Short mmCIF file of C-alpha atoms and ligand atoms in Angstrom, two decimals:
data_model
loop_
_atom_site.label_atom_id
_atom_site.label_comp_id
_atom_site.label_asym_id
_atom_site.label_seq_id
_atom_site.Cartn_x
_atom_site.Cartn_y
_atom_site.Cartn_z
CA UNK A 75 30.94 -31.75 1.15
CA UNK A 76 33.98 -33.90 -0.89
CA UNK A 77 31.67 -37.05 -0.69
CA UNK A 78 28.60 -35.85 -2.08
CA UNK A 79 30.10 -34.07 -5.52
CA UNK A 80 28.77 -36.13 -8.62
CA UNK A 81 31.47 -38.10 -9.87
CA UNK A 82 31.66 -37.99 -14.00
CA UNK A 83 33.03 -40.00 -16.01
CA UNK A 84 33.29 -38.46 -19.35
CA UNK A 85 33.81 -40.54 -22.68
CA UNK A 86 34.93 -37.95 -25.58
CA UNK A 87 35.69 -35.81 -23.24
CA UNK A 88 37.83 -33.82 -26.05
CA UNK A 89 34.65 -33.61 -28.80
CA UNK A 90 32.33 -30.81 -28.93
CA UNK A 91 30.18 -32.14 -25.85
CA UNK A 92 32.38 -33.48 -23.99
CA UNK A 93 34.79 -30.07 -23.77
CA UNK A 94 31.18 -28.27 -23.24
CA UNK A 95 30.55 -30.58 -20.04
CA UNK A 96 34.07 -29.54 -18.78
CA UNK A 97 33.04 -26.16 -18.91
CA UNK A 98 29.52 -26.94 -17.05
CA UNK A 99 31.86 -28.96 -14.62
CA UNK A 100 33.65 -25.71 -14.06
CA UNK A 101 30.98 -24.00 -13.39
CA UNK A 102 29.88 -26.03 -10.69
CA UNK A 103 33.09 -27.60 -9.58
CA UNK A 104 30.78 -27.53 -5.59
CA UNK A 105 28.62 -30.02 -7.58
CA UNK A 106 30.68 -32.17 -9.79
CA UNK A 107 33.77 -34.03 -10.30
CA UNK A 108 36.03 -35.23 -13.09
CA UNK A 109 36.05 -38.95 -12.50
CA UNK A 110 37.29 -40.34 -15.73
CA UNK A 111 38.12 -38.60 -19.01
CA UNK A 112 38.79 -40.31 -22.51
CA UNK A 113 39.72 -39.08 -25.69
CA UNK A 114 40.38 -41.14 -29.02
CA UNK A 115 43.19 -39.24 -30.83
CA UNK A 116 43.80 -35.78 -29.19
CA UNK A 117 46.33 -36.28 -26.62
CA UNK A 118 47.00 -33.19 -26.50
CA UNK A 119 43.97 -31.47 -24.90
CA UNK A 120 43.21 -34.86 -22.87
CA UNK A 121 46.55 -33.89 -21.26
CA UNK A 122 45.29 -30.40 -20.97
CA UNK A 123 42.23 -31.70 -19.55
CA UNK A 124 43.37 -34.10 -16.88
CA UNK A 125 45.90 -31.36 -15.69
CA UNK A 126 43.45 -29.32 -14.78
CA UNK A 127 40.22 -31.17 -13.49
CA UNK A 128 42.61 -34.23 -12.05
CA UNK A 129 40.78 -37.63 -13.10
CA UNK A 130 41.55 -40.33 -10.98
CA UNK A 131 41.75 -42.29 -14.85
CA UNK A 132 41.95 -41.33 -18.16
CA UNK A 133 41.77 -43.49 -21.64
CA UNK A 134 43.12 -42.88 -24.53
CA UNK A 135 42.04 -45.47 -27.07
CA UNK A 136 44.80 -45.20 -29.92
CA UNK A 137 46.96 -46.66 -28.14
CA UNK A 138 50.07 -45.18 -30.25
CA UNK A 139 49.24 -41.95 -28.04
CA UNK A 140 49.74 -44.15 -24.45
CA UNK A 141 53.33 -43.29 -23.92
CA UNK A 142 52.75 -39.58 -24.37
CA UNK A 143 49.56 -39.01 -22.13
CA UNK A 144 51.24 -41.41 -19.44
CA UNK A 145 54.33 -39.66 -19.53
CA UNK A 146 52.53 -36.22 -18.85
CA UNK A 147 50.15 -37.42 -16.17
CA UNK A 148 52.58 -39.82 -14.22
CA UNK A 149 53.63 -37.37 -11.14
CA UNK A 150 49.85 -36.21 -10.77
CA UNK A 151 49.23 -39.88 -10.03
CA UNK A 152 46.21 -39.99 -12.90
CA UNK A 153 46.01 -43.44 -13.92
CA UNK A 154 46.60 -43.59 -17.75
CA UNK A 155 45.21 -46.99 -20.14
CA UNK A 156 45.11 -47.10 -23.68
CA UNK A 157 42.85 -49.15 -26.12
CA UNK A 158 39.33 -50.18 -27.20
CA UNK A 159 38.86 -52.44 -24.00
CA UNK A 160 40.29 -49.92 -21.58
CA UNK A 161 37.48 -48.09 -22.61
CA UNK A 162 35.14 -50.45 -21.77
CA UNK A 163 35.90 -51.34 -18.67
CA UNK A 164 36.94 -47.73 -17.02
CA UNK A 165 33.01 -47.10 -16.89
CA UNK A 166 33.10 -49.43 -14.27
CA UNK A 167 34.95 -47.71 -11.94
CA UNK A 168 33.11 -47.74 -8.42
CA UNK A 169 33.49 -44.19 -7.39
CA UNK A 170 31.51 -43.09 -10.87
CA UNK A 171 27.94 -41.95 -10.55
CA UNK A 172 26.94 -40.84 -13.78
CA UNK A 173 28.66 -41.58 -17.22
CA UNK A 174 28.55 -38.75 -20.02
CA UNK A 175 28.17 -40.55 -23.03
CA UNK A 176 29.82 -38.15 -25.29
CA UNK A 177 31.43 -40.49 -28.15
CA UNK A 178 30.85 -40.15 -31.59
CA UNK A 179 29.07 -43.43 -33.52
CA UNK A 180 28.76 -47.31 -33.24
CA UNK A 181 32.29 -46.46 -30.74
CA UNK A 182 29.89 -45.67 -27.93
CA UNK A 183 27.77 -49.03 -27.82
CA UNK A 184 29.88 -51.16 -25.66
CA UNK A 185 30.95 -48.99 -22.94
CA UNK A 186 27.09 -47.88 -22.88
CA UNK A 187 26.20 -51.67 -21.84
CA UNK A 188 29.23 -52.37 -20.00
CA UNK A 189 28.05 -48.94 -17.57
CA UNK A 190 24.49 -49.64 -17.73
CA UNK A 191 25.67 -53.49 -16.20
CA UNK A 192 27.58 -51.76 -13.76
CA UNK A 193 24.71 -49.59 -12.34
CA UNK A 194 25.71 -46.53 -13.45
CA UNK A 195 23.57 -44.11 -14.42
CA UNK A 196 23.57 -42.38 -18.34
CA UNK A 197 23.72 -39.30 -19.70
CA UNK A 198 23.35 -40.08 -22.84
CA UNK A 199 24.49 -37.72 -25.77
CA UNK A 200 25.62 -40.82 -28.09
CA UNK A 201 22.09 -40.96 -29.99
CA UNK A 202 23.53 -43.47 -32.53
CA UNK A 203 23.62 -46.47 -29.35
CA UNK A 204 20.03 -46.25 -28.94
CA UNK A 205 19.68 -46.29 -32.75
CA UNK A 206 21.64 -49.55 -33.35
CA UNK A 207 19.99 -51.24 -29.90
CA UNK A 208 17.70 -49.23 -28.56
CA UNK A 209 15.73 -52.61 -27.59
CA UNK A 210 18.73 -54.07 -25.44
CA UNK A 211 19.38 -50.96 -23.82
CA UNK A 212 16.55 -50.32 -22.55
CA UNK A 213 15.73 -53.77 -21.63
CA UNK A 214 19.12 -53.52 -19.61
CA UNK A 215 18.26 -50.11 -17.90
CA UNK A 216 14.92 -51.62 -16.77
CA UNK A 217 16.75 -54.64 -15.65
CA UNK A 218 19.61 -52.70 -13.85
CA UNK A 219 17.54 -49.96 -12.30
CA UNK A 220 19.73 -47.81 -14.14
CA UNK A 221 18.17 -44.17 -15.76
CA UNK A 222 19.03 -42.28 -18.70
CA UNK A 223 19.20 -38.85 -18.71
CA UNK A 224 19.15 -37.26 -22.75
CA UNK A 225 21.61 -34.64 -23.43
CA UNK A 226 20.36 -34.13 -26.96
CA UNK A 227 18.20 -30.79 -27.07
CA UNK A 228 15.51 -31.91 -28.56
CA UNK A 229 15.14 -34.89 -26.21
CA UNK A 230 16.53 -33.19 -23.31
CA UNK A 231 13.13 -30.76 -23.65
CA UNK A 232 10.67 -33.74 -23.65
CA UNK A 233 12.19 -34.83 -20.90
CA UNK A 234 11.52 -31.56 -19.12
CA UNK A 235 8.12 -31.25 -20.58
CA UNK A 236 7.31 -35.08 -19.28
CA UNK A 237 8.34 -33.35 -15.38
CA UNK A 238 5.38 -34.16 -13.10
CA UNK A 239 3.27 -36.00 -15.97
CA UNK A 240 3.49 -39.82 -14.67
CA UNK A 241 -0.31 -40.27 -14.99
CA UNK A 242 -0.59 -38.81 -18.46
CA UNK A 243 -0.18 -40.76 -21.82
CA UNK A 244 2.10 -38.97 -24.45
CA UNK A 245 -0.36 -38.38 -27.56
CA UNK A 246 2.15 -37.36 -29.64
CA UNK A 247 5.53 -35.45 -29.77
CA UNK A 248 7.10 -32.69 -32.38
CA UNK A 249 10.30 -33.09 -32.27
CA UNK A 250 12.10 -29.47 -33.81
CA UNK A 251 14.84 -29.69 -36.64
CA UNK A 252 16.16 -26.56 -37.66
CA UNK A 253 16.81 -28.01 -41.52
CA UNK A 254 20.05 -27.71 -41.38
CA UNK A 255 22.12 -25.52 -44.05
CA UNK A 256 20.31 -26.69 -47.37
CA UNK A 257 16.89 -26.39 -46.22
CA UNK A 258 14.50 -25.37 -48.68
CA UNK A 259 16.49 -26.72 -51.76
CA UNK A 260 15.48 -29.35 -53.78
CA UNK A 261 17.54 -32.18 -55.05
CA UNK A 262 18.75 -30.90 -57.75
CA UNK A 263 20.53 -27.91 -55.63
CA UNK A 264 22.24 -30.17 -53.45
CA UNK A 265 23.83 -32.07 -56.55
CA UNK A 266 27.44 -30.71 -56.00
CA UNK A 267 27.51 -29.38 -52.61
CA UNK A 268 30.74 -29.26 -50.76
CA UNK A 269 31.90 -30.86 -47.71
CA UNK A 270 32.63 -27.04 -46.90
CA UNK A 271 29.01 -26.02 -47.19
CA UNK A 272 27.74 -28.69 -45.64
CA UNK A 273 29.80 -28.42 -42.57
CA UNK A 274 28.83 -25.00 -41.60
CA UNK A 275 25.64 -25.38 -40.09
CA UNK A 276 23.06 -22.27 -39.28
CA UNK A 277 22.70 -22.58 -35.49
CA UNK A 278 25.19 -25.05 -33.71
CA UNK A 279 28.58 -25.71 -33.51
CA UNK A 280 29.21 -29.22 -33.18
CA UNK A 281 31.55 -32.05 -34.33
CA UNK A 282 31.89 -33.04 -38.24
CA UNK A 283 29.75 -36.14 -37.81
CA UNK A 284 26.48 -34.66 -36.43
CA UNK A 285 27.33 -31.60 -38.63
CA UNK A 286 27.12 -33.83 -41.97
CA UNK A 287 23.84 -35.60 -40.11
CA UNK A 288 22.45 -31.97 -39.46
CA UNK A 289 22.79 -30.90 -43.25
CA UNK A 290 21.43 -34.61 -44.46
CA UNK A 291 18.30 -34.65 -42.34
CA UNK A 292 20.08 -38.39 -41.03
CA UNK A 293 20.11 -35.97 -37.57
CA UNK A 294 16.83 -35.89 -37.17
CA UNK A 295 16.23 -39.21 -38.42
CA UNK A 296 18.65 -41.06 -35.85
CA UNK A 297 16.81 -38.93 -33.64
CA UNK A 298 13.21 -40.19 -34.34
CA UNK A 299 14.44 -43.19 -33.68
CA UNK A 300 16.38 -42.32 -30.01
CA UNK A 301 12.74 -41.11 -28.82
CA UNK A 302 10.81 -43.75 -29.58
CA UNK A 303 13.47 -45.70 -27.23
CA UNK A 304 13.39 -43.21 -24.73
CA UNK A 305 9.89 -42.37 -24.53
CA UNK A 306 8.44 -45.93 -25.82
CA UNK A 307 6.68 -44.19 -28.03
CA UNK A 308 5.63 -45.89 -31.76
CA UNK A 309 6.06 -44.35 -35.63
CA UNK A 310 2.73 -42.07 -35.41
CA UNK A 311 3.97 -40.59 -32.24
CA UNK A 312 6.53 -38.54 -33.41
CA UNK A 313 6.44 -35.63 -35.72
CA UNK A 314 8.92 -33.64 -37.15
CA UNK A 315 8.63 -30.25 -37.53
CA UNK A 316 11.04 -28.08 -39.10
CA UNK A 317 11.40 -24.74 -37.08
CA UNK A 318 15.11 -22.95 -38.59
CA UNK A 319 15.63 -20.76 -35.27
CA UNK A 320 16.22 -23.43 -32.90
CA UNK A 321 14.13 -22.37 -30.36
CA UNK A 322 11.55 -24.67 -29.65
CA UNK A 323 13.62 -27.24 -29.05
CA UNK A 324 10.79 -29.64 -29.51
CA UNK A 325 7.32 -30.19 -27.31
CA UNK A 326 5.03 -32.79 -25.90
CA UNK A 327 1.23 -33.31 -26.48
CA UNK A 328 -1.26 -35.05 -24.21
CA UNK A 329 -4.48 -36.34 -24.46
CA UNK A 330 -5.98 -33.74 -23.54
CA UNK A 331 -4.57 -31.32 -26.65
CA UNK A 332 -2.70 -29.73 -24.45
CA UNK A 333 1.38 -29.13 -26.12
CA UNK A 334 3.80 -28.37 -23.82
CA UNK A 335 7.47 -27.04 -24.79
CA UNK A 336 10.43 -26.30 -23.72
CA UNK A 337 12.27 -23.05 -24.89
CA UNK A 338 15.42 -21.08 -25.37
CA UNK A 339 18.84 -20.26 -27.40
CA UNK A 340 20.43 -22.67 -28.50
CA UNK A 341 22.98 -23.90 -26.24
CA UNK A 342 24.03 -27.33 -25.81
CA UNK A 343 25.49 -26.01 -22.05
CA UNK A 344 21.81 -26.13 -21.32
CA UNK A 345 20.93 -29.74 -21.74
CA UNK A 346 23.93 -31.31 -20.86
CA UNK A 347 24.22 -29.26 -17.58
CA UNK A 348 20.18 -30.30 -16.82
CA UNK A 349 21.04 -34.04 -17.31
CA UNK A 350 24.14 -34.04 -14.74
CA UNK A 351 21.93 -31.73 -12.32
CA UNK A 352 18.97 -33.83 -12.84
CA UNK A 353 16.47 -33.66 -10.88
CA UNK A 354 17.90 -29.61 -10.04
CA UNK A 355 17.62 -26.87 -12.44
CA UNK A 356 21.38 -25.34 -11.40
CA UNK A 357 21.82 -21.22 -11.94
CA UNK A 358 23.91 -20.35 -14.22
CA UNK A 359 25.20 -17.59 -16.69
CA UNK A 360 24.24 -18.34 -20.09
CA UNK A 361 22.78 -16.17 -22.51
CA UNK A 362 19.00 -15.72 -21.58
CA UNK A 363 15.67 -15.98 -24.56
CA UNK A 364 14.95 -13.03 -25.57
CA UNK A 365 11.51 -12.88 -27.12
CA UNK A 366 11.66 -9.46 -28.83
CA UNK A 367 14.33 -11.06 -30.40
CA UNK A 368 12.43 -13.35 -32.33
CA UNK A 369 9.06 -12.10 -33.18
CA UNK A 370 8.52 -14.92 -35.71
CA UNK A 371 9.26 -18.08 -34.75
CA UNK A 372 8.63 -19.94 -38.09
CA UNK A 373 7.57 -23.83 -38.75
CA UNK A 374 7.82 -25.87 -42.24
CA UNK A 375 7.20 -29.42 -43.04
CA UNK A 376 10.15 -31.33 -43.52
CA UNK A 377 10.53 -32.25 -47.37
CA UNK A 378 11.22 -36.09 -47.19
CA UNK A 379 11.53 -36.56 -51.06
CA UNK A 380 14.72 -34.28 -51.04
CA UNK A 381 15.95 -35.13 -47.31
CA UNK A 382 15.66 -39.34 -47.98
CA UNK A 383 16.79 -39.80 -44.95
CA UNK A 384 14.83 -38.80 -42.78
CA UNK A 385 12.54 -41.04 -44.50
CA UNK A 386 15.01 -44.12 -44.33
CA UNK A 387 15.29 -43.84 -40.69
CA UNK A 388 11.11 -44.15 -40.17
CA UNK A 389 11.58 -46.93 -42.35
CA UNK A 390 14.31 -48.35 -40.29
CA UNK A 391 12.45 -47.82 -37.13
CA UNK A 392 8.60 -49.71 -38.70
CA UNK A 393 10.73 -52.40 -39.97
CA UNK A 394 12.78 -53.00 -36.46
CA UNK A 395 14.81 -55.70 -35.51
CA UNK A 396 18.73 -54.92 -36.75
CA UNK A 397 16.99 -52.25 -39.83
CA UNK A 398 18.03 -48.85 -37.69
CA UNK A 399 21.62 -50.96 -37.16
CA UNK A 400 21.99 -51.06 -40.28
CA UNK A 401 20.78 -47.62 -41.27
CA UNK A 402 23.18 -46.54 -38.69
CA UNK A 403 26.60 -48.26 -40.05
CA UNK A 404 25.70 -47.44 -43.74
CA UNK A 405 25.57 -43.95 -42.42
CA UNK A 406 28.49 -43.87 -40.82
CA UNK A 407 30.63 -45.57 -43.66
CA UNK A 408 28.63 -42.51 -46.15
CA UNK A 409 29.69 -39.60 -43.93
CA UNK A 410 33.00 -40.62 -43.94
CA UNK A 411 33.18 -40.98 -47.50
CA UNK A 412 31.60 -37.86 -48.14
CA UNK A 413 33.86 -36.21 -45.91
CA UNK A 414 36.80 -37.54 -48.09
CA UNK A 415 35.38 -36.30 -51.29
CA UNK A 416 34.76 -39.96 -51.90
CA UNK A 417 30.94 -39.61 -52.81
CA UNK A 418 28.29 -36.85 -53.46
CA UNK A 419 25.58 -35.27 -51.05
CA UNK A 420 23.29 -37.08 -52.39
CA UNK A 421 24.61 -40.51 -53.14
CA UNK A 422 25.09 -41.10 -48.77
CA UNK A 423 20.89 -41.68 -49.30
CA UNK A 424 21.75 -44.50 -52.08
CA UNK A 425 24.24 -45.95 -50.08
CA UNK A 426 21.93 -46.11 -47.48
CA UNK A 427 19.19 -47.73 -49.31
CA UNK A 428 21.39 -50.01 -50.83
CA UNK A 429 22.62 -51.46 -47.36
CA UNK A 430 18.97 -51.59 -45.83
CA UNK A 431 18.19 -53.71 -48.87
CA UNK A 432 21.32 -55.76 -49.10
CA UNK A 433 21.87 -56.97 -45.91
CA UNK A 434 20.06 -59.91 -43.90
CA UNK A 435 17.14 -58.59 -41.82
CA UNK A 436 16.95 -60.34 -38.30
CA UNK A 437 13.62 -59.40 -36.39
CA UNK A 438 14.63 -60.19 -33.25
CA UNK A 439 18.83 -59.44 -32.74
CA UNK A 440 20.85 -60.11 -30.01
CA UNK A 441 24.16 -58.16 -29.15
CA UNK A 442 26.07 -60.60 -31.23
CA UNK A 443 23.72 -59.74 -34.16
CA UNK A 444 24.35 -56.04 -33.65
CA UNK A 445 27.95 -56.50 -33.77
CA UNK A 446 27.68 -59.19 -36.79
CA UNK A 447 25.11 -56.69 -38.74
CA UNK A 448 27.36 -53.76 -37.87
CA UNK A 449 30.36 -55.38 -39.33
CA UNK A 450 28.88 -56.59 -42.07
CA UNK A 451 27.27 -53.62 -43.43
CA UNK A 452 30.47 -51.50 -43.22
CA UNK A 453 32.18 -54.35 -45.35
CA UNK A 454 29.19 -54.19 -48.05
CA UNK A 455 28.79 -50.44 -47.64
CA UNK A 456 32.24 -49.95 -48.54
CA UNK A 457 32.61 -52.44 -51.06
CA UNK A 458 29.61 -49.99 -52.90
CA UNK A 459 31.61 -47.08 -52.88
P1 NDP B 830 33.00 -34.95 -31.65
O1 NDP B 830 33.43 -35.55 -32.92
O2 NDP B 830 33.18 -33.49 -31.45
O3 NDP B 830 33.69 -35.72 -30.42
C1 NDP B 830 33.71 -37.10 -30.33
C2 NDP B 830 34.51 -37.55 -29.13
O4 NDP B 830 34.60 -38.99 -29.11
C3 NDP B 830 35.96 -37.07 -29.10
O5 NDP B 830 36.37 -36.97 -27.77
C4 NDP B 830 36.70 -38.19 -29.82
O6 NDP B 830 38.06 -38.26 -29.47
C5 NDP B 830 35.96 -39.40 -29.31
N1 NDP B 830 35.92 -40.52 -30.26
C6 NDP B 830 35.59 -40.46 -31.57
N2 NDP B 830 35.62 -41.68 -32.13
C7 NDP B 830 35.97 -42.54 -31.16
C8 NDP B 830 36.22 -43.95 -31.11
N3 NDP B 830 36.08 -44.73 -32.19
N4 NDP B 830 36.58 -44.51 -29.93
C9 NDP B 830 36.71 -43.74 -28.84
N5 NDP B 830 36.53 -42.40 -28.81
C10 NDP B 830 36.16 -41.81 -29.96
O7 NDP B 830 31.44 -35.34 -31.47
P2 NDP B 830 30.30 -34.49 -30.77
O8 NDP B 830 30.74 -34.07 -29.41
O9 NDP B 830 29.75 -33.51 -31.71
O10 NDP B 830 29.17 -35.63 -30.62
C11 NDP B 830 29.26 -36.67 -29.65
C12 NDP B 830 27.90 -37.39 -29.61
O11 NDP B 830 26.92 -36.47 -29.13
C13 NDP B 830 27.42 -37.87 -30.97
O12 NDP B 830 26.76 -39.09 -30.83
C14 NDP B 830 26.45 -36.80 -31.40
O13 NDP B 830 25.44 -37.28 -32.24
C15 NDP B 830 25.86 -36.37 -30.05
N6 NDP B 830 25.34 -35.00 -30.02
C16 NDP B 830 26.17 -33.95 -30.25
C17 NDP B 830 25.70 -32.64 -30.23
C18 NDP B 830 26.64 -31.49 -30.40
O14 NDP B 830 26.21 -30.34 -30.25
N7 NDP B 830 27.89 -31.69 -30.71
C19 NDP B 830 24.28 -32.36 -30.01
C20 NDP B 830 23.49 -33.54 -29.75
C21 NDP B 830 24.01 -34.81 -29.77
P3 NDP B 830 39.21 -37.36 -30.25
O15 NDP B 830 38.81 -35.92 -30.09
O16 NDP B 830 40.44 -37.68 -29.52
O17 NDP B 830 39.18 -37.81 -31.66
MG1 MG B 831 19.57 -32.89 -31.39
#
């Protein structure tokens, strides 16, 4: 039984998916095991961690925090590295079968290619790598036989609705956003919101940077651009519909008119434990859909002219090549700022803009043009402020 447990390696494994795989782990510790765990800054529950699900490796990238994590983890015998690179190459690790990509950002890009090279297979909850290369990667996952299974909800439920439909074109998709905390307000509402207000978000719990992403609309626009990589599918494809309960957690329709969905509460538990199962539906605990409960489930339009985002990243995504890189760094460079009081709501669009406007298109990148283009539009980005 010992040799046939899925071996996971976890990067993030201290953000809000990563400590939510540990508890599907847990779960199903006949099933899985902890392989590798990494953490950026928080020593202190990667030490927690690797105590209790014993990693054969863990990374800790600020390497400031080496001496402390080593220290604590020498007599189990968990290896302990430190740094960008470690990171990198730990995916490599020959006993790993699956790597939970549970990073936050551009951070994830490099270990995604380096474990794609390696043959092993993704889940992927890093949305933002497919944004800035979707082309490469998936050029690499065809070339490496290697599959990616999408932890993000929405995704996670196309994937399920695509079960058994080889033979059948997508017509389109609707892809579910719940609108986030400001939904409904126009821009003149969202003037002098709060990094307070925008961090509380209506149905999910989740780290700062998707939370800020949620309440900008950028969410849903990074994720337009993850399923058209996933599901090769192009701009008039995907639809965005917003439905505030989060319980369609988006749906797939074929050529035949026929929509298929995929339902229930919202629960990231749910897709991340379906892409480490895959292709088994595992039993499990969590709260069940109640549809009593929710005898209106409600749908909007998504209002573009106030949410510029979400119309930035379609933009990205016609215009191709490094655009969605770029969208993606300017983005990252705004929701930090905003999350320093540095800028308004409403100026991370502008920033945005600016970037996509500012910085050299190239139509057809390579890796070294992602890295170039990422760098450089941080530098300009931040140079705005
Ligand atoms: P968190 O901020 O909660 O966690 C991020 C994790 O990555 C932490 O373990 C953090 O370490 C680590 N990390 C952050 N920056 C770096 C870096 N530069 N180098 C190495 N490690 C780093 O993020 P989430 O869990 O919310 O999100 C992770 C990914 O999943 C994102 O791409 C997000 O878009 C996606 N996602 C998240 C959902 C959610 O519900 N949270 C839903 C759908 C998608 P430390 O804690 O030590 O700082
Ligand atoms: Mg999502």
């Amino acid at each position: 039984m010992e040799g046939k447990k899925k071996q996971i390696a976890i990067l993030g494994s201290t953000g809000s998916i990563g400590t939510q795989a540990l508890e599907v782990i847990s779960e199903h510790s006949d099933l899985f095991e902890v392989e590798v765990l990494t953490a950026n800054n928080n020593s202190a529950l990667l030490i927690e961690q690797a105590k209790k699900f014993k990693p054969n490796t863990v990374v800790i990238t600020n390497e400031e925090k080496y001496k402390e994590v080593d220290e604590a983890l020498f007599d189990l015998g968990i290896k302990v590295f430190a740094g960008q690179q470690s990171l990198e190459e730990v995916v490599e690790g020959e006993n790993i079968d699956v790597v939970l990509t549970a990073l936050v950002g551009y951070s994830g890009l490099k270990p995604t290619i380096r474990a794609i090279k390696a043959k092993k297979n993704i889940a992927l909850a890093n949305k933002e790598t497919l944004v800035v290369a979707g082309d490469l990667i998936t050029k690499l996952c065809q070339e490496y036989g290697v599959n990616i299974y999408p932890v993000d909800s929405e995704h996670s439920a196309i994937f399920q609705c695509l079960i058994g439909e080889q033979y059948n074109p997508i017509e389109k998709i609707y892809l579910t956003a719940s609108g986030g905390p400001f939904r409904g307000r126009l821009r003149n509402d969202l003037l002098d919101i709060t990094k307070a207000q925008a961090l509380k978000h209506p149905n999910w719990d989740m780290g700062a940077k998707i939370t800020i992403d949620s309440a900008s609309m950028m969410n849903k626009g990074l994720e337009v651009i993850e399923a058209k990589w996933l599901f090769d599918l192009k701009a008039e494809q995907i639809d965005v519909i917003v439905h505030p309960q989060s319980i369609i957690h988006s749906a797939v329709q074929f050529e035949d008119g026929s929509i298929k969905a995929q339902l229930g509460v919202p629960d990231m538990k749910l897709p991340i434990q379906y892409a480490l199962g895959f292709p088994k539906r595992l039993p499990n605990t969590f709260k069940r859909f109640s549809f009593m409960d929710y005898p209106n489930l409600t749908f909007e339009k998504p209002d573009m002219e106030t949410f510029r985002n979400l119309q930035l990243a379609y933009d990205a995504m016609e215009k191709g090549g490094n655009m969605p890189c770029i969208l993606n760094a300017a983005n990252e460079i705004a929701v930090a700022a905003f999350l320093q009081d540095k800028i308004g709501f409403l100026n991370m669009s502008d920033l945005i803009a600016d970037c996509m406007e500012k910085i050299t298109f190239v139509s057809k990148p390579t890796l070294t043009d992602y890295v170039a283009t990422d760098e450089a539009t941080r530098i300009l980005a931040n140079e705005l402020l």
